[in-house]
Coordinates of C-alpha atoms in Angstrom, one line a residue:
Chain Q
M1 CA 113.5 -126.6 -3.4
A2 CA 116.7 -126.8 -5.5
T3 CA 117.1 -123.7 -7.6
A4 CA 120.4 -124.5 -8.8
T5 CA 119.2 -125.3 -12.3
I6 CA 116.9 -122.7 -13.3
T7 CA 118.7 -120.6 -15.4
P8 CA 118.1 -117.2 -16.6
V9 CA 117.1 -117.0 -21.1
D10 CA 118.6 -114.0 -22.3
L11 CA 115.7 -112.2 -23.8
S12 CA 116.3 -112.5 -27.2
K13 CA 116.0 -116.2 -27.5
A14 CA 113.0 -116.0 -24.5
F15 CA 110.4 -117.1 -27.6
R16 CA 111.3 -120.2 -28.0
L17 CA 110.4 -121.2 -25.0
I18 CA 106.4 -121.0 -26.5
N19 CA 107.4 -121.4 -30.1
H20 CA 106.6 -125.0 -30.2
G21 CA 102.6 -124.2 -28.9
P22 CA 103.2 -126.3 -25.6
T23 CA 100.4 -125.4 -23.5
T24 CA 101.4 -123.4 -20.7
L25 CA 100.2 -122.4 -16.9
V26 CA 99.3 -118.9 -16.0
S27 CA 99.9 -117.6 -12.7
A28 CA 99.2 -114.2 -11.4
R29 CA 99.4 -112.6 -7.3
H30 CA 97.0 -109.4 -6.2
E31 CA 96.6 -108.9 -2.5
G32 CA 98.5 -111.3 -1.6
V33 CA 96.1 -113.8 -3.4
D34 CA 98.1 -116.0 -5.9
N35 CA 95.8 -118.1 -8.2
V36 CA 97.5 -120.0 -11.9
M37 CA 95.5 -121.9 -14.7
A38 CA 95.6 -123.2 -17.5
A39 CA 96.7 -121.9 -20.7
S40 CA 96.8 -123.4 -24.4
W41 CA 95.5 -120.2 -26.1
V42 CA 98.9 -118.2 -25.3
C43 CA 101.5 -117.0 -28.3
A44 CA 104.8 -114.9 -28.8
L45 CA 104.0 -111.7 -30.7
D46 CA 107.2 -109.8 -31.3
Y47 CA 111.1 -111.0 -30.2
A48 CA 112.3 -107.1 -29.3
P49 CA 111.3 -106.5 -27.4
P50 CA 109.8 -110.1 -27.2
K51 CA 106.2 -110.4 -26.3
L52 CA 103.3 -113.1 -26.4
T53 CA 99.4 -113.4 -26.5
V54 CA 97.6 -115.1 -23.6
V55 CA 93.1 -115.2 -24.0
L56 CA 92.2 -114.8 -20.2
D57 CA 88.2 -115.8 -20.6
K58 CA 86.2 -113.4 -18.2
M59 CA 85.1 -116.1 -15.4
A60 CA 88.8 -116.7 -14.3
R61 CA 90.1 -115.2 -11.1
T62 CA 93.5 -114.9 -13.0
R63 CA 92.4 -112.9 -14.9
E64 CA 91.5 -110.3 -12.3
L65 CA 94.5 -110.3 -10.7
I66 CA 96.7 -109.7 -14.1
E67 CA 93.9 -107.0 -14.7
K68 CA 94.7 -105.5 -10.9
S69 CA 98.1 -106.4 -10.9
G70 CA 98.9 -104.9 -14.5
Q71 CA 101.1 -108.3 -14.5
F72 CA 101.8 -112.2 -14.7
V73 CA 103.8 -115.4 -15.3
I74 CA 103.5 -117.8 -18.0
Q75 CA 104.9 -120.8 -17.4
V76 CA 105.9 -124.4 -19.4
P77 CA 104.5 -126.8 -17.5
T78 CA 106.3 -130.8 -18.2
V79 CA 104.4 -134.0 -18.8
A80 CA 104.7 -135.1 -15.0
Q81 CA 103.3 -132.1 -14.4
I82 CA 100.0 -133.3 -16.6
A83 CA 98.1 -133.7 -13.0
L84 CA 98.7 -129.7 -11.8
T85 CA 98.0 -128.5 -15.7
H86 CA 94.8 -130.9 -15.3
H87 CA 94.1 -129.2 -12.2
A88 CA 95.0 -126.3 -13.0
G89 CA 92.2 -126.0 -15.5
T90 CA 89.7 -127.7 -14.6
H91 CA 89.1 -125.9 -10.8
S92 CA 88.4 -122.2 -10.1
L93 CA 89.5 -120.7 -7.5
H94 CA 85.7 -118.8 -7.4
T95 CA 84.3 -121.9 -6.5
D96 CA 87.5 -123.8 -5.2
P97 CA 89.1 -121.7 -1.7
E98 CA 91.6 -125.1 -2.1
K99 CA 92.8 -124.8 -5.9
M100 CA 95.7 -123.9 -4.3
T101 CA 96.5 -126.2 -1.6
H102 CA 96.6 -128.8 -4.2
P103 CA 99.9 -131.0 -3.3
A104 CA 101.4 -131.2 -6.5
I105 CA 101.2 -126.9 -6.7
R106 CA 104.0 -125.5 -5.1
V107 CA 105.0 -121.7 -5.4
F108 CA 108.4 -120.1 -5.0
K109 CA 109.9 -116.9 -5.4
M110 CA 112.0 -115.2 -8.0
P111 CA 114.3 -113.0 -7.1
G112 CA 113.9 -109.9 -8.1
T113 CA 110.0 -110.4 -9.1
D114 CA 106.8 -111.0 -6.5
M115 CA 104.4 -112.9 -8.9
P116 CA 103.7 -116.6 -7.7
F117 CA 106.5 -119.0 -9.5
I118 CA 105.1 -122.4 -9.8
E119 CA 108.1 -125.3 -9.4
G120 CA 108.8 -127.9 -11.5
C121 CA 108.2 -126.6 -14.8
A122 CA 110.5 -126.8 -17.7
G123 CA 110.3 -122.9 -18.2
W124 CA 109.0 -119.3 -16.6
L125 CA 108.8 -116.1 -18.9
A126 CA 107.7 -112.5 -16.1
C127 CA 105.1 -110.5 -18.5
K128 CA 104.5 -106.9 -17.5
V129 CA 100.1 -106.4 -19.4
I130 CA 100.7 -103.8 -22.4
P131 CA 96.8 -102.7 -22.0
E132 CA 94.1 -102.7 -24.8
P133 CA 91.4 -102.9 -23.3
H134 CA 89.6 -103.2 -27.2
N135 CA 90.7 -106.0 -27.0
Q136 CA 91.0 -107.1 -23.3
S137 CA 87.0 -106.2 -23.7
T138 CA 86.3 -107.2 -27.4
Y139 CA 88.2 -110.5 -27.9
D140 CA 89.8 -111.9 -23.9
L141 CA 92.9 -110.7 -25.6
F142 CA 96.1 -109.7 -23.7
I143 CA 98.9 -109.0 -25.1
G144 CA 102.5 -108.9 -21.8
E145 CA 105.6 -107.6 -23.0
I146 CA 108.6 -110.5 -21.4
T147 CA 110.3 -109.1 -19.2
G148 CA 112.6 -111.9 -17.6
A149 CA 112.9 -115.5 -18.8
W150 CA 114.2 -118.5 -17.2
A151 CA 114.6 -122.1 -17.7
D152 CA 115.3 -124.9 -15.8
S153 CA 118.9 -126.4 -17.3
R154 CA 118.0 -129.8 -17.5
I155 CA 115.9 -129.5 -20.1
F156 CA 116.9 -126.0 -21.9
S157 CA 120.4 -124.1 -21.6
N158 CA 121.7 -121.8 -24.2
G159 CA 118.8 -120.9 -26.3
R160 CA 118.1 -124.5 -26.7
W161 CA 115.2 -127.2 -26.1
K162 CA 117.3 -131.0 -25.1
F163 CA 113.8 -132.8 -25.5
D164 CA 116.1 -135.5 -27.8
S165 CA 118.7 -135.9 -24.7
A166 CA 116.4 -135.2 -21.7
D167 CA 114.4 -137.2 -19.2
P168 CA 110.7 -137.8 -21.4
A169 CA 109.3 -136.9 -18.1
W170 CA 110.5 -133.2 -18.3
R171 CA 109.0 -132.8 -22.3
S172 CA 106.0 -130.0 -22.6
L173 CA 102.5 -130.6 -23.0
H174 CA 100.3 -129.9 -26.2
Y175 CA 96.0 -129.6 -25.2
I176 CA 94.0 -130.6 -27.5
A177 CA 90.0 -131.2 -25.8
G178 CA 88.3 -133.7 -22.6
G179 CA 91.3 -134.2 -20.7
Q180 CA 94.4 -135.7 -24.3
F181 CA 97.4 -134.3 -24.5
Y182 CA 100.7 -135.0 -26.4
A183 CA 103.8 -134.2 -25.3
T184 CA 106.5 -132.8 -27.2
G185 CA 108.1 -135.1 -29.8
E186 CA 111.4 -136.0 -31.4
G187 CA 113.8 -133.3 -32.6
M188 CA 114.0 -133.4 -36.5
T189 CA 116.3 -130.1 -38.0
I190 CA 116.7 -128.8 -41.5
G191 CA 119.2 -126.7 -43.8
G192 CA 121.2 -124.4 -42.3
Q193 CA 119.2 -121.2 -42.7
E194 CA 117.1 -119.5 -39.8
M195 CA 113.2 -119.2 -40.4
P196 CA 112.3 -116.1 -39.3
Chain I
M1 CA 94.9 -135.5 -56.4
A2 CA 93.3 -137.7 -54.5
T3 CA 90.6 -135.7 -52.4
A4 CA 88.2 -138.4 -50.9
T5 CA 89.8 -138.4 -47.5
I6 CA 90.0 -134.2 -47.6
T7 CA 87.0 -134.2 -44.8
P8 CA 85.0 -131.1 -43.3
V9 CA 85.7 -130.2 -39.4
D10 CA 82.5 -128.9 -37.6
L11 CA 83.4 -125.7 -36.7
S12 CA 83.0 -126.0 -33.1
K13 CA 85.8 -128.3 -32.6
A14 CA 88.1 -126.7 -35.7
F15 CA 89.8 -125.1 -32.6
R16 CA 91.4 -128.5 -32.0
L17 CA 93.4 -128.6 -35.1
I18 CA 96.0 -125.5 -34.3
N19 CA 95.4 -126.3 -30.2
H20 CA 98.3 -128.0 -29.9
G21 CA 100.3 -125.2 -30.8
P22 CA 101.6 -126.6 -34.3
T23 CA 103.9 -124.8 -37.1
T24 CA 101.3 -123.6 -39.6
L25 CA 101.9 -123.0 -42.8
V26 CA 99.6 -119.3 -44.2
S27 CA 98.5 -119.3 -47.6
A28 CA 96.3 -116.4 -49.6
R29 CA 94.8 -115.6 -53.1
H30 CA 95.0 -111.9 -54.7
E31 CA 94.2 -110.1 -58.8
G32 CA 96.0 -114.0 -59.5
V33 CA 98.5 -113.9 -57.4
D34 CA 99.6 -117.1 -54.9
N35 CA 101.5 -117.2 -52.2
V36 CA 102.3 -119.0 -48.6
M37 CA 104.5 -118.4 -45.8
A38 CA 105.4 -120.6 -42.7
A39 CA 104.5 -118.8 -39.3
S40 CA 104.3 -119.9 -35.8
W41 CA 102.9 -117.7 -34.5
V42 CA 99.3 -118.8 -34.8
C43 CA 96.8 -119.3 -32.2
A44 CA 93.1 -119.4 -32.0
L45 CA 91.0 -116.9 -30.0
D46 CA 87.4 -118.2 -29.5
Y47 CA 85.2 -121.0 -30.0
A48 CA 81.9 -119.6 -31.6
P49 CA 82.2 -118.7 -33.9
P50 CA 85.3 -119.9 -34.0
K51 CA 88.9 -117.4 -34.4
L52 CA 92.3 -117.6 -34.1
T53 CA 95.0 -114.7 -34.4
V54 CA 98.5 -114.7 -36.8
V55 CA 101.9 -112.4 -36.8
L56 CA 102.3 -112.0 -40.3
D57 CA 105.3 -109.5 -40.7
K58 CA 105.3 -105.9 -43.0
M59 CA 107.6 -107.8 -45.2
A60 CA 105.7 -110.2 -45.7
R61 CA 103.9 -110.5 -49.0
T62 CA 101.1 -113.3 -48.1
R63 CA 100.3 -109.9 -45.9
E64 CA 99.3 -107.4 -48.4
L65 CA 97.6 -110.8 -50.8
I66 CA 95.4 -110.6 -47.0
E67 CA 95.2 -107.6 -46.6
K68 CA 93.5 -106.8 -49.9
S69 CA 91.9 -109.3 -50.6
G70 CA 90.5 -110.0 -46.9
Q71 CA 91.1 -113.7 -46.5
F72 CA 93.5 -116.4 -45.6
V73 CA 93.9 -120.3 -44.7
I74 CA 95.9 -121.6 -42.2
Q75 CA 97.1 -125.4 -42.6
V76 CA 98.8 -127.4 -40.9
P77 CA 101.5 -128.9 -42.7
T78 CA 103.0 -132.9 -41.4
V79 CA 106.7 -133.6 -41.3
A80 CA 106.0 -135.7 -44.6
Q81 CA 106.6 -131.6 -45.4
I82 CA 108.7 -130.2 -43.3
A83 CA 111.2 -129.1 -46.4
L84 CA 107.9 -127.4 -48.0
T85 CA 107.8 -125.7 -44.7
H86 CA 111.3 -124.5 -44.6
H87 CA 110.9 -123.6 -48.1
A88 CA 108.2 -121.7 -47.7
G89 CA 109.4 -120.3 -44.3
T90 CA 113.1 -118.5 -45.5
H91 CA 111.9 -117.8 -49.4
S92 CA 109.8 -114.6 -50.7
L93 CA 107.5 -114.3 -52.9
H94 CA 109.5 -110.3 -53.2
T95 CA 112.9 -112.0 -53.8
D96 CA 111.9 -115.1 -55.5
P97 CA 109.3 -114.8 -58.1
E98 CA 110.0 -119.1 -58.3
K99 CA 109.1 -119.4 -55.0
M100 CA 105.0 -120.9 -55.3
T101 CA 107.1 -123.1 -58.7
H102 CA 108.6 -125.5 -56.4
P103 CA 107.3 -128.8 -56.8
A104 CA 106.2 -129.5 -53.6
I105 CA 104.2 -127.3 -53.0
R106 CA 101.2 -128.1 -55.1
V107 CA 97.0 -125.4 -54.3
F108 CA 94.4 -127.3 -54.6
K109 CA 90.8 -125.4 -55.2
M110 CA 88.5 -126.3 -52.1
P111 CA 84.6 -126.1 -53.7
G112 CA 83.3 -122.7 -52.7
T113 CA 86.5 -121.1 -51.6
D114 CA 88.6 -118.8 -53.7
M115 CA 91.9 -119.5 -52.2
P116 CA 95.0 -121.5 -52.8
F117 CA 94.4 -124.4 -50.9
I118 CA 98.2 -126.6 -49.9
E119 CA 97.9 -130.2 -51.1
G120 CA 99.1 -132.8 -48.8
C121 CA 98.2 -131.0 -45.2
A122 CA 96.4 -132.5 -42.1
G123 CA 94.1 -129.2 -41.5
W124 CA 92.9 -125.9 -43.2
L125 CA 90.6 -123.7 -42.0
A126 CA 89.4 -121.1 -44.1
C127 CA 89.5 -117.2 -42.5
K128 CA 87.6 -114.2 -43.0
V129 CA 89.9 -111.5 -42.4
I130 CA 87.8 -109.1 -39.0
P131 CA 89.6 -105.7 -39.2
E132 CA 91.7 -104.8 -36.3
P133 CA 94.0 -101.8 -38.1
H134 CA 95.1 -100.9 -34.7
N135 CA 96.8 -104.4 -34.2
Q136 CA 97.5 -105.3 -37.6
S137 CA 99.9 -101.8 -38.4
T138 CA 101.4 -102.0 -33.8
Y139 CA 101.4 -105.4 -34.1
D140 CA 101.9 -107.5 -37.2
L141 CA 98.6 -109.0 -35.4
F142 CA 95.8 -110.1 -37.2
I143 CA 92.7 -112.1 -36.7
G144 CA 90.3 -114.2 -38.5
E145 CA 86.6 -115.5 -38.5
I146 CA 86.9 -119.5 -39.4
T147 CA 84.7 -119.6 -41.8
G148 CA 85.6 -123.2 -42.7
A149 CA 87.5 -126.1 -41.7
W150 CA 88.5 -129.6 -43.1
A151 CA 90.7 -132.1 -42.7
D152 CA 92.3 -135.2 -43.9
S153 CA 90.6 -138.1 -42.6
R154 CA 93.3 -140.5 -42.4
I155 CA 95.0 -137.9 -38.9
F156 CA 92.1 -136.0 -38.5
S157 CA 88.3 -137.7 -37.6
N158 CA 85.6 -137.4 -35.5
G159 CA 87.2 -134.4 -34.3
R160 CA 90.1 -136.4 -33.2
W161 CA 93.6 -136.5 -34.1
K162 CA 95.0 -140.0 -34.1
F163 CA 99.0 -138.9 -34.6
D164 CA 99.4 -142.4 -31.8
S165 CA 97.8 -145.0 -34.6
A166 CA 99.0 -143.1 -38.1
D167 CA 102.0 -143.1 -39.7
P168 CA 104.6 -140.8 -37.5
A169 CA 104.6 -139.5 -41.0
W170 CA 101.1 -137.2 -41.1
R171 CA 102.6 -136.2 -37.4
S172 CA 102.9 -132.4 -37.1
L173 CA 105.3 -130.3 -36.6
H174 CA 106.5 -127.5 -33.9
Y175 CA 109.6 -124.8 -34.8
I176 CA 111.8 -123.0 -32.3
A177 CA 114.4 -121.4 -34.2
G178 CA 117.3 -122.2 -36.9
G179 CA 115.5 -124.8 -38.6
Q180 CA 115.0 -127.5 -35.4
F181 CA 111.9 -128.4 -35.5
Y182 CA 109.9 -131.1 -32.9
A183 CA 107.4 -133.7 -34.2
T184 CA 104.2 -133.9 -31.9
G185 CA 105.1 -136.5 -29.8
E186 CA 103.3 -139.3 -27.6
G187 CA 99.3 -139.2 -26.6
M188 CA 98.4 -139.0 -22.8
T189 CA 94.4 -138.4 -21.7
I190 CA 94.0 -137.5 -18.0
G191 CA 90.7 -137.4 -15.8
G192 CA 87.0 -137.4 -17.4
Q193 CA 86.7 -133.5 -17.3
E194 CA 86.7 -131.5 -20.0
M195 CA 89.3 -128.3 -19.7
P196 CA 87.7 -125.4 -21.1

């Protein structure tokens, strides 16, 4: 794959990859098994060190891989990846052992990591689980520290999304229910003051 | 205000008001003090009973009101409310006692509740804090059970958003940083299968 456009994102700006609430892909690897699932319930939690939360159902095979390996990748899929995202959200590796052979799912290696990164996404956040057994068992809620962040410079560079100037196929996805998504829309700026 | 278009949302579908990751307004009341803040870090947590998470900085006066009253409202502001949303996100009641007198902030009473609901939003979720002191003190992370949900039927009805047919001023907002928002964009549907 062409990796020339994959660019590190400063950790202080990593939250910007998910602050607008996109639907994500969560991937993980353990003992040679890779999996990826779709997750809308992913949210920034802190700036420094950057953290996020993700809700992982007990039925999800990806959750098992995360619990065993202690790490995962959150990636921001694009409009061009809507079929992949829907496939990842509606098929379980438990019942469909061929899930990862879907032609749109191509995994690549991010140097310095040992997790399955999904090709073609807008951004990637490598995360390390901060163990919180009560949250995990009671609420299916996992906390991750973001240890690395990257974006495709065709859609995010210098800490900024380029949705208004890039090809609309690069827009991120926002899932509702029943196969219904919205793309990220028009940009609008107000004031000169940073909102915390 | 005209309340004829404010319609209850079935609790089983309440998550759909925030599943696409909009920036929200969080409001609360305690002993006659009302406040509202902007929050991007709000996320669905469960379907039944419906729950959500919200990150509330220790500096936020709204957090004090929530800790004391045990309840809060999450509302989904619209493009028409971008100035209100930015104002709520950049002014603190601690240092600006006149914050709530901003002409765009109009509070109304939702029957059966005693919290400040903000006029003109697309949807409202009444929440009761599920006390989790460790999460609250360590991560500023609060869990709320959604006890009531309403939407303006001009933009959400029968469990569905109407972004594609309604006036674009009704679109929800997705905050990034530095005064930069994106509106919710184009709708797209895939497959016939419900994605969990």
